[in-house]
Coordinates of C-alpha atoms and ligand atoms in Angstrom, one line a residue:
M1 CA 115.2 111.8 83.8
I2 CA 118.5 112.4 85.5
E3 CA 118.7 114.0 88.9
T4 CA 121.4 116.6 88.6
K5 CA 121.5 117.9 92.2
P6 CA 123.6 116.2 94.8
D7 CA 122.0 113.5 97.1
I8 CA 121.9 115.9 100.0
S9 CA 119.0 117.9 98.3
L10 CA 117.0 114.7 97.8
S11 CA 117.5 114.0 101.5
Q12 CA 116.2 117.4 102.3
Y13 CA 113.0 116.8 100.2
A14 CA 112.6 113.5 102.1
E15 CA 112.9 115.4 105.3
E16 CA 110.2 117.8 104.2
I17 CA 107.9 114.8 103.5
R18 CA 108.8 113.3 107.0
L19 CA 107.8 116.7 108.5
G20 CA 104.4 116.5 106.9
K21 CA 105.0 118.7 103.8
V22 CA 103.8 118.0 100.2
V23 CA 106.5 117.6 97.5
A24 CA 106.2 117.1 93.8
F25 CA 108.5 114.7 92.1
P26 CA 109.0 112.9 88.7
T27 CA 108.1 109.3 88.1
E28 CA 108.3 107.2 84.9
T29 CA 104.6 107.9 84.3
V30 CA 103.7 111.4 85.3
Y31 CA 104.8 113.9 88.1
G32 CA 103.3 113.0 91.5
L33 CA 102.3 115.2 94.4
G34 CA 103.4 113.2 97.4
A35 CA 103.0 113.2 101.1
D36 CA 103.7 110.7 104.0
A37 CA 101.0 108.1 103.6
W38 CA 100.8 107.7 107.4
N39 CA 100.2 111.4 108.1
A40 CA 96.4 112.3 107.7
D41 CA 97.0 116.1 107.8
A42 CA 99.7 115.8 105.1
V43 CA 97.5 113.7 102.9
A44 CA 94.6 116.1 103.4
R45 CA 96.8 118.9 102.1
I46 CA 97.1 117.0 98.8
F47 CA 93.4 117.0 98.4
E48 CA 93.2 120.6 99.3
L49 CA 96.0 121.7 96.9
K50 CA 94.5 119.7 94.0
G51 CA 90.9 120.5 94.7
R52 CA 90.5 116.8 94.5
P53 CA 87.1 115.3 95.5
P54 CA 87.5 113.4 98.8
D55 CA 85.9 110.2 97.3
N56 CA 88.8 109.8 94.9
P57 CA 91.5 107.6 96.6
L58 CA 95.3 108.0 96.2
I59 CA 97.9 105.5 95.1
V60 CA 100.5 104.7 97.7
H61 CA 104.1 104.5 96.4
V62 CA 106.5 101.9 97.9
N63 CA 110.0 100.8 97.2
S64 CA 109.7 97.1 97.9
I65 CA 107.2 94.2 98.1
D66 CA 107.9 94.1 101.8
M67 CA 106.8 97.7 102.1
A68 CA 103.6 96.9 100.1
G69 CA 103.0 94.3 102.9
T70 CA 102.8 97.1 105.5
L71 CA 99.8 98.5 103.6
A72 CA 98.0 95.4 102.1
A73 CA 96.3 93.0 104.4
D74 CA 97.4 90.1 102.3
I75 CA 99.8 89.8 99.3
S76 CA 98.3 86.9 97.4
E77 CA 100.4 84.6 95.2
D78 CA 99.0 86.4 92.1
A79 CA 99.8 89.8 93.5
H80 CA 103.3 88.7 94.4
R81 CA 103.8 87.3 90.9
L82 CA 102.8 90.6 89.3
M83 CA 105.0 92.6 91.7
E84 CA 108.0 90.4 90.8
R85 CA 107.4 90.7 87.1
F86 CA 106.3 94.4 86.7
W87 CA 107.8 96.3 89.7
P88 CA 109.3 98.7 89.7
G89 CA 107.0 99.9 86.9
P90 CA 103.7 101.5 85.8
L91 CA 101.4 99.1 87.5
A92 CA 99.2 100.0 90.5
L93 CA 97.6 97.0 92.3
I94 CA 94.4 97.3 94.3
L95 CA 94.5 95.0 97.3
P96 CA 92.5 94.6 100.6
K97 CA 94.0 97.2 103.0
R98 CA 95.3 96.8 106.5
P99 CA 93.1 98.5 109.1
E100 CA 95.8 101.0 109.9
V101 CA 95.9 102.5 106.4
L102 CA 94.3 105.9 106.6
D103 CA 90.7 106.4 105.4
I104 CA 91.7 109.6 103.7
V105 CA 94.1 107.8 101.5
T106 CA 91.6 105.1 100.4
A107 CA 88.6 107.4 100.5
G108 CA 87.1 105.0 103.0
L109 CA 87.4 102.0 100.7
P110 CA 88.4 98.6 102.1
T111 CA 91.2 98.4 99.5
V112 CA 94.4 100.3 98.8
A113 CA 96.2 101.0 95.5
I114 CA 99.9 100.4 95.7
R115 CA 102.7 100.8 93.2
M116 CA 106.5 100.9 93.0
P117 CA 107.7 103.6 90.6
D118 CA 110.6 102.9 88.3
H119 CA 112.4 106.1 89.0
P120 CA 115.4 106.8 91.2
I121 CA 114.0 110.0 92.7
P122 CA 110.8 108.7 94.3
L123 CA 112.5 105.4 95.2
R124 CA 115.1 107.4 97.2
L125 CA 112.4 109.6 98.8
I126 CA 110.5 106.4 99.9
E127 CA 113.6 104.9 101.2
E128 CA 114.1 107.8 103.5
A129 CA 110.5 108.8 104.3
G130 CA 108.5 105.6 104.0
P131 CA 105.4 105.0 101.8
I132 CA 104.3 108.1 99.9
A133 CA 100.7 108.7 98.9
A134 CA 100.7 110.5 95.6
P135 CA 98.2 111.4 92.9
S136 CA 99.3 113.2 89.7
A137 CA 100.7 116.7 90.4
N138 CA 98.0 118.7 88.6
T139 CA 95.1 120.6 89.8
S140 CA 91.9 118.5 89.6
G141 CA 90.6 118.2 86.0
R142 CA 93.8 119.5 84.3
P143 CA 96.0 117.2 82.2
S144 CA 98.6 115.3 84.3
P145 CA 102.0 116.9 84.4
T146 CA 104.8 115.2 82.4
R147 CA 107.4 118.0 83.0
A148 CA 108.3 120.0 86.2
E149 CA 107.2 123.1 84.4
H150 CA 103.6 121.7 84.1
V151 CA 103.5 121.3 87.9
R152 CA 104.5 125.0 88.2
Q153 CA 101.8 126.0 85.7
D154 CA 99.2 124.6 88.1
F155 CA 100.8 125.4 91.5
G156 CA 103.2 128.2 91.0
S157 CA 105.8 128.2 93.7
E158 CA 103.3 126.9 96.3
I159 CA 105.0 123.5 96.5
P160 CA 108.6 122.4 95.9
V161 CA 109.1 120.5 92.6
I162 CA 112.0 118.1 92.2
E163 CA 113.2 118.6 88.6
G164 CA 113.4 115.3 86.6
G165 CA 113.0 116.2 82.9
S166 CA 110.3 114.7 80.8
C167 CA 108.6 111.5 82.0
Q168 CA 109.4 108.3 80.2
Y169 CA 105.8 107.2 79.5
G170 CA 103.7 110.4 80.0
L171 CA 100.5 108.5 80.8
E172 CA 99.4 107.3 84.2
S173 CA 100.0 103.8 85.4
T174 CA 97.8 100.8 84.7
V175 CA 95.4 100.3 87.7
L176 CA 94.6 96.6 88.2
D177 CA 92.0 95.6 90.8
L178 CA 93.0 92.3 92.4
S179 CA 90.2 92.5 95.0
I180 CA 87.5 91.4 92.6
R181 CA 87.1 88.5 90.1
P182 CA 87.8 88.5 87.3
Y183 CA 90.7 90.7 88.0
T184 CA 89.9 94.0 86.4
I185 CA 91.9 96.8 84.8
L186 CA 90.3 100.0 86.1
R187 CA 92.6 102.2 84.1
P188 CA 94.6 101.1 81.1
G189 CA 98.3 102.1 81.0
H190 CA 101.7 101.0 79.6
I191 CA 101.3 97.5 81.0
T192 CA 98.7 95.9 78.9
Q193 CA 95.8 93.4 79.4
S194 CA 97.6 90.7 77.5
E195 CA 100.9 91.1 79.5
L196 CA 98.9 90.8 82.7
E197 CA 96.9 87.8 81.4
Q198 CA 100.1 86.1 80.3
E199 CA 101.7 86.5 83.7
L200 CA 98.6 85.5 85.6
R201 CA 97.6 82.7 83.2
Q202 CA 93.9 83.8 83.5
P203 CA 91.6 86.2 81.7
V204 CA 91.7 89.8 83.0
R205 CA 88.9 92.1 82.3
L206 CA 89.3 95.6 80.9
I207 CA 86.8 98.2 81.9
S208 CA 85.8 100.2 78.9
T209 CA 85.8 104.0 79.2
H210 CA 82.1 103.8 78.7
S211 CA 81.2 101.5 81.5
I212 CA 82.7 103.0 84.6
K213 CA 79.9 102.1 86.9
L214 CA 80.1 98.5 88.1
T215 CA 78.2 96.5 90.6
G216 CA 80.7 95.9 93.2
M217 CA 80.9 95.1 96.9
S218 CA 79.3 98.4 97.8
G219 CA 76.3 98.5 95.5
D220 CA 76.7 100.5 92.4
T221 CA 79.3 102.9 93.5
P222 CA 82.0 103.3 90.9
R223 CA 84.8 100.7 91.3
S224 CA 87.5 103.3 90.7
P225 CA 86.0 106.5 92.0
G226 CA 88.5 108.6 90.1
M227 CA 87.1 107.3 86.8
K228 CA 83.8 109.1 87.1
Y229 CA 85.4 112.5 86.8
T230 CA 86.2 114.2 83.6
H231 CA 90.0 114.1 83.4
Y232 CA 93.0 115.2 81.5
A233 CA 91.1 117.9 79.7
P234 CA 92.7 121.1 78.4
D235 CA 90.7 124.3 78.0
A236 CA 90.7 123.8 74.2
R237 CA 87.9 121.5 73.0
V238 CA 89.3 118.1 72.1
R239 CA 87.5 116.3 69.2
W240 CA 88.0 113.6 66.7
M241 CA 89.0 114.7 63.2
R242 CA 86.2 114.2 60.6
P243 CA 86.9 111.6 57.9
D244 CA 87.0 114.2 55.1
E245 CA 88.7 116.9 57.1
L246 CA 92.0 118.2 55.8
P247 CA 94.3 120.0 58.2
S248 CA 94.9 123.5 56.9
P249 CA 97.7 125.8 57.8
D250 CA 96.6 128.2 60.4
P251 CA 99.4 130.7 61.1
T252 CA 97.3 133.6 62.3
T253 CA 94.2 132.6 64.2
H254 CA 95.5 129.5 66.1
G255 CA 92.2 127.9 65.6
T256 CA 92.8 124.1 65.5
L257 CA 95.8 122.0 66.5
Y258 CA 95.9 118.7 64.6
L259 CA 97.4 115.6 66.0
L260 CA 97.8 113.0 63.3
H261 CA 99.4 109.5 63.5
R262 CA 98.7 107.5 60.3
I263 CA 101.5 107.3 57.7
R264 CA 100.5 108.9 54.4
P265 CA 101.4 107.7 51.0
E266 CA 104.3 109.5 49.5
D267 CA 102.1 111.2 46.9
A268 CA 99.8 112.6 49.6
P269 CA 102.1 114.6 51.8
L270 CA 100.8 116.6 54.7
P271 CA 101.0 120.4 54.7
K272 CA 104.0 121.6 56.7
T273 CA 102.5 123.9 59.3
D274 CA 103.0 124.6 63.0
N275 CA 99.5 123.6 63.9
L276 CA 100.0 120.0 62.7
I277 CA 101.9 117.3 64.6
H278 CA 102.4 114.0 62.8
Y279 CA 103.4 110.9 64.9
R280 CA 103.9 108.5 62.1
E281 CA 102.5 105.5 64.0
N282 CA 104.9 106.2 66.9
Y283 CA 102.4 105.7 69.6
T284 CA 104.9 105.6 72.4
E285 CA 105.9 109.1 71.4
M286 CA 102.3 110.2 71.0
G287 CA 101.5 109.0 74.5
R288 CA 104.6 110.7 76.0
D289 CA 103.6 113.9 74.2
L290 CA 99.9 114.0 74.7
Y291 CA 99.5 116.0 77.9
D292 CA 102.3 118.4 76.9
R293 CA 100.5 119.1 73.6
F294 CA 97.2 119.7 75.6
R295 CA 99.0 122.2 77.8
M296 CA 100.8 123.8 74.9
A297 CA 97.5 124.2 73.0
D298 CA 96.1 126.2 75.9
L299 CA 99.2 128.3 76.3
N300 CA 99.1 129.1 72.5
R301 CA 95.4 129.7 72.7
Y302 CA 94.2 127.1 70.3
S303 CA 90.4 126.9 70.5
E304 CA 90.4 123.2 69.6
I305 CA 92.5 120.0 69.2
A306 CA 91.5 117.6 66.4
I307 CA 92.9 114.1 66.7
E308 CA 92.9 111.6 64.0
P309 CA 90.7 108.6 64.9
F310 CA 92.3 105.2 65.5
S311 CA 91.0 102.5 63.1
D312 CA 91.5 99.4 65.2
S313 CA 91.5 98.6 68.8
D314 CA 95.2 97.8 68.9
E315 CA 96.3 97.1 72.4
A316 CA 99.3 99.4 71.9
V317 CA 96.9 102.4 71.8
E318 CA 94.5 101.4 74.5
A319 CA 95.9 103.8 77.2
L320 CA 96.3 106.6 74.7
L321 CA 92.8 106.1 73.4
N322 CA 91.4 106.0 76.9
R323 CA 93.0 109.4 77.8
I324 CA 91.8 111.0 74.5
R325 CA 88.3 109.8 75.1
K326 CA 88.3 111.2 78.6
A327 CA 89.5 114.6 77.3
I328 CA 86.8 114.5 74.7
G329 CA 84.2 113.5 77.3
D330 CA 83.2 110.6 75.0
Ligands
AMP401 P1 95.9 109.5 90.1 O1 95.2 110.5 91.0 O2 96.1 110.0 88.7 O3 97.1 108.9 90.7 O4 94.8 108.3 89.9 C1 94.7 107.3 90.9 C2 93.6 106.4 90.3 O5 93.6 105.2 91.1 C3 92.2 107.0 90.4 O6 91.5 106.7 89.3 C4 91.6 106.4 91.7 O7 90.2 106.4 91.7 C5 92.2 105.0 91.6 N1 92.3 104.3 92.9 C6 93.1 104.5 93.9 N2 92.9 103.7 94.9 C7 91.8 103.0 94.6 C8 91.1 101.9 95.2 N3 91.4 101.5 96.5 N4 90.1 101.3 94.5 C9 89.8 101.7 93.3 N5 90.5 102.7 92.6 C10 91.5 103.3 93.2
MG402 MG1 95.4 112.3 88.3

């Protein structure tokens, strides 16, 4: 999390961004691949590098509510309240855009997604280079990067990566659409539905992973275009563990990697084996770890990842469950 290089190098990265280059940097959620949000060619380069479909818009990163006001046509009272309460933090807000916001950033939508990251490195880059459009720094379809090394796995030395250690949350931000009623969570994240409802004092809708197509202003185009794509999937097949399935040690074949989370009774200990990770109901750690495990599974050539199902729809696991379902293709 701590930037070890002197400030001067961060200024150089900011200069690169000002010159229209693409730079990868850590945030509290995942690593981002950023470019000057006002430079269409630089933003186009992000799409090209990632192989990202052009109808999947980017989140613009800012360092203040004032800067959000240079992108959004209007910051409503509710938007302002959420920004005051949750920014900097893992909450992207979708608001009507100003006409000058580039179409390539919003994929032609009349709205723009904006967030203020809670991390000194991007905040400093934004201070020097202005608003930065940045999706996750992975090639399209791969799990989001939560360490600098993950970015290099996908892009090699093609783009500069600012080292920032492991990301605090390891899952992407909550995306809340404030341009429709009821306000709708398009992507669950660390900031939960009930936290948002409490702050807004009104019900907030949560789109289920299964119903990504909504009737919106533009017919039945998906509300959050990114959500129609399979995401976050490693090459190994991800599946739920069967109820009667017992993880077995697998030292030779590297067949199945097991991710378990329920605490076992003392008289039913789990086998101690490298292909079994047990989170003991620490869902924060499991969330932080998930994409790293996905990538490690591929590097170690596991053919599948079996994840213990969650018994209830506890809000604390909403974001995690959403990412696992996407990886499964459920
Ligand atoms: P990522 O590429 O991981 O940063 O994801 C950004 C997410 O925000 C994607 O699911 C996008 O589809 C979504 N998003 C960005 N801008 C908008 C917007 N204006 N309206 C709806 N969803 C958006
Ligand atoms: Mg992404």
